[in-house]
Amino acid sequence: MSAKSTSGPGGKKPASVATNLIAGGGAGMMEALACHPLDTIKVRMQLSRRARAPGAKRRGFVQTGMEIARKETPLGLYKGLGAVVTGIIPKMAIRFTSYEQYKQLLSKADGQVTGSANFMAGLAAGVTEAVAVVCPMEVVKIRLQAQHHSMSDPLDIPKYRNAAHAAYTVVKEEGFSALYRGVSLTALRQGTNQAANFTAYTELKDFLQKRSPDPSQALPGWQTSLIGLVSGAVGPFSNAPIDTIKTRLQRTPGEPGQTAMGRITAIASQMWKQEGPRAFWMGITPRVMRVAPGQAVTFTVYEYLKEKLERGREMLPGDRYEE
C-alpha cells in the first residue's frame, strides 16, 4: 500500500466513506481528550493583556498553565472541552473523508497521487472542515476559554455555563452569523494547516514504507506516531499570525457597521502598534505542543481504526475475505 496511491492495503479498493467517518471521528475524540489543556493555554496567551501593558513581562506557557490551574483549578484547563468534543468528532470525520474523496478526484488514471495533488486535497479538506464545523466550534470554545472564573466556586457564575449555553447566548445576543465570525481566517488557517499536514505526512510515510521489509504493509504504530508528530508541527509555524488574529476576532462581538475585513485590519494594526510583531506569534509554543502530539494521536488512532474496520468489512461468512 503506497502512501501516494488511492488504493487500500494489497492493492484493494480504497476504504469506504463509512470507514473514514468512523475512524476519523474516533481519532478526533482521543486527540481532544489528550491535548485540550494545551489549547486552553494557547488561547489565554493569545488573549493576554500583559503584553499590552508597558514594562509587563510576558508569561510563558508553563507559567500560564500553572496560573490557570492555581486560580481556576486544574479543571480550568479543560474549559471549552464540551464544544471541542461536540465539534471534533464530525470535524475529523469530515477531514479524513473529504481528504480521501478529493485525493481520489485529483489522482491519475492509475490511482497514483502527485505531491501537488496531495497538497490541494489537504487544502480543500481543511477549507471544508472549517466551513462545516470548525468556525462555529471555535467561536464557542474561545468564548468559554476566555472566561477567568474558578470552577471550584459555585458562586462564581460565568456568562457562558457550557458549550450549548454559550452557543445559544451568542446566537441570541449577536445573531447566527456570529458563529461564523472569522470564517475566512479559519478557512485560511485550516486549509494551509491540512495542506502542510497531509503533504508532510504522506511524504514521510512514503519514505518509511519504501525502506520497510514489506512496503505493502501498514507501518508500525510508533512510526505512524512519529511522522504524525513531525507533520503536525509544520502547519502552526506557517500560519501562526492568522491563528492569533482569528482568536482575537472571535472572542468579542462585532461592532455595528464594521465589516469583517475592517475588523481584521483593525485588530492586526492594533497588535502591531501596541505589542509589536512578536504578538502575532503569541501562543506558538503551546500551539505546536498542542497540534503536533495531537496529530501523532490522530494519525495513529485513525490508521489503526481504519485497518480494523476494513478488515472486518472485508470478512465474509466462513472466514473468507473479499479481495
mmCIF file of N, CA, C and O in Angstrom, residues 28-29 32 80-92 133 137 140 163-164:
data_model
loop_
_atom_site.group_PDB
_atom_site.id
_atom_site.type_symbol
_atom_site.label_atom_id
_atom_site.label_comp_id
_atom_site.label_asym_id
_atom_site.label_seq_id
_atom_site.Cartn_x
_atom_site.Cartn_y
_atom_site.Cartn_z
ATOM 1 N N GLY A 28 -10.452 11.790 16.421
ATOM 2 C CA GLY A 28 -10.690 13.132 16.939
ATOM 3 C C GLY A 28 -11.021 13.139 18.421
ATOM 4 O O GLY A 28 -10.556 14.004 19.169
ATOM 5 N N MET A 29 -11.808 12.173 18.857
ATOM 6 C CA MET A 29 -12.163 12.065 20.270
ATOM 7 C C MET A 29 -10.918 11.861 21.137
ATOM 8 O O MET A 29 -10.719 12.543 22.158
ATOM 9 N N ALA A 32 -8.719 15.097 21.302
ATOM 10 C CA ALA A 32 -9.272 16.155 22.155
ATOM 11 C C ALA A 32 -9.015 15.872 23.629
ATOM 12 O O ALA A 32 -8.593 16.756 24.384
ATOM 13 N N GLY A 80 -14.152 24.654 27.694
ATOM 14 C CA GLY A 80 -14.417 24.580 26.263
ATOM 15 C C GLY A 80 -14.300 23.182 25.690
ATOM 16 O O GLY A 80 -14.501 22.984 24.493
ATOM 17 N N LEU A 81 -14.004 22.183 26.537
ATOM 18 C CA LEU A 81 -13.850 20.820 26.040
ATOM 19 C C LEU A 81 -15.144 20.297 25.426
ATOM 20 O O LEU A 81 -15.120 19.578 24.423
ATOM 21 N N GLY A 82 -16.278 20.672 26.037
ATOM 22 C CA GLY A 82 -17.561 20.215 25.504
ATOM 23 C C GLY A 82 -17.763 20.660 24.071
ATOM 24 O O GLY A 82 -18.206 19.880 23.219
ATOM 25 N N ALA A 83 -17.413 21.934 23.800
ATOM 26 C CA ALA A 83 -17.543 22.449 22.432
ATOM 27 C C ALA A 83 -16.603 21.717 21.491
ATOM 28 O O ALA A 83 -16.948 21.422 20.338
ATOM 29 N N VAL A 84 -15.394 21.420 21.992
ATOM 30 C CA VAL A 84 -14.403 20.750 21.150
ATOM 31 C C VAL A 84 -14.832 19.320 20.833
ATOM 32 O O VAL A 84 -14.776 18.882 19.679
ATOM 33 N N VAL A 85 -15.246 18.567 21.863
ATOM 34 C CA VAL A 85 -15.658 17.180 21.651
ATOM 35 C C VAL A 85 -16.877 17.115 20.730
ATOM 36 O O VAL A 85 -16.953 16.268 19.838
ATOM 37 N N THR A 86 -17.815 18.043 20.951
ATOM 38 C CA THR A 86 -19.008 18.086 20.095
ATOM 39 C C THR A 86 -18.630 18.349 18.645
ATOM 40 O O THR A 86 -19.239 17.809 17.717
ATOM 41 N N GLY A 87 -17.611 19.182 18.461
ATOM 42 C CA GLY A 87 -17.208 19.544 17.108
ATOM 43 C C GLY A 87 -16.119 18.691 16.499
ATOM 44 O O GLY A 87 -16.080 18.500 15.284
ATOM 45 N N ILE A 88 -15.221 18.154 17.339
ATOM 46 C CA ILE A 88 -14.038 17.494 16.791
ATOM 47 C C ILE A 88 -14.359 16.138 16.167
ATOM 48 O O ILE A 88 -13.683 15.709 15.222
ATOM 49 N N ILE A 89 -15.380 15.463 16.662
ATOM 50 C CA ILE A 89 -15.739 14.176 16.068
ATOM 51 C C ILE A 89 -16.211 14.364 14.627
ATOM 52 O O ILE A 89 -15.669 13.743 13.707
ATOM 53 N N PRO A 90 -17.214 15.248 14.383
ATOM 54 C CA PRO A 90 -17.562 15.487 12.972
ATOM 55 C C PRO A 90 -16.435 16.166 12.194
ATOM 56 O O PRO A 90 -16.290 15.937 10.997
ATOM 57 N N LYS A 91 -15.630 17.003 12.868
ATOM 58 C CA LYS A 91 -14.532 17.682 12.169
ATOM 59 C C LYS A 91 -13.540 16.690 11.592
ATOM 60 O O LYS A 91 -13.182 16.751 10.407
ATOM 61 N N MET A 92 -13.080 15.765 12.432
ATOM 62 C CA MET A 92 -12.104 14.775 11.971
ATOM 63 C C MET A 92 -12.732 13.803 10.963
ATOM 64 O O MET A 92 -12.073 13.363 10.024
ATOM 65 N N VAL A 133 -17.671 22.820 10.252
ATOM 66 C CA VAL A 133 -17.656 22.566 11.697
ATOM 67 C C VAL A 133 -16.771 23.515 12.498
ATOM 68 O O VAL A 133 -17.178 24.034 13.536
ATOM 69 N N MET A 137 -17.543 25.977 16.102
ATOM 70 C CA MET A 137 -16.981 25.321 17.274
ATOM 71 C C MET A 137 -15.959 26.215 17.969
ATOM 72 O O MET A 137 -15.936 26.330 19.194
ATOM 73 N N VAL A 140 -17.444 29.280 19.939
ATOM 74 C CA VAL A 140 -17.962 28.840 21.241
ATOM 75 C C VAL A 140 -16.817 28.481 22.184
ATOM 76 O O VAL A 140 -16.805 28.886 23.356
ATOM 77 N N ALA A 163 -20.941 24.617 26.632
ATOM 78 C CA ALA A 163 -20.887 24.826 25.188
ATOM 79 C C ALA A 163 -22.267 25.142 24.598
ATOM 80 O O ALA A 163 -22.416 26.073 23.791
ATOM 81 N N ALA A 164 -23.283 24.380 25.010
ATOM 82 C CA ALA A 164 -24.628 24.593 24.474
ATOM 83 C C ALA A 164 -25.161 25.970 24.871
ATOM 84 O O ALA A 164 -25.754 26.688 24.053
#
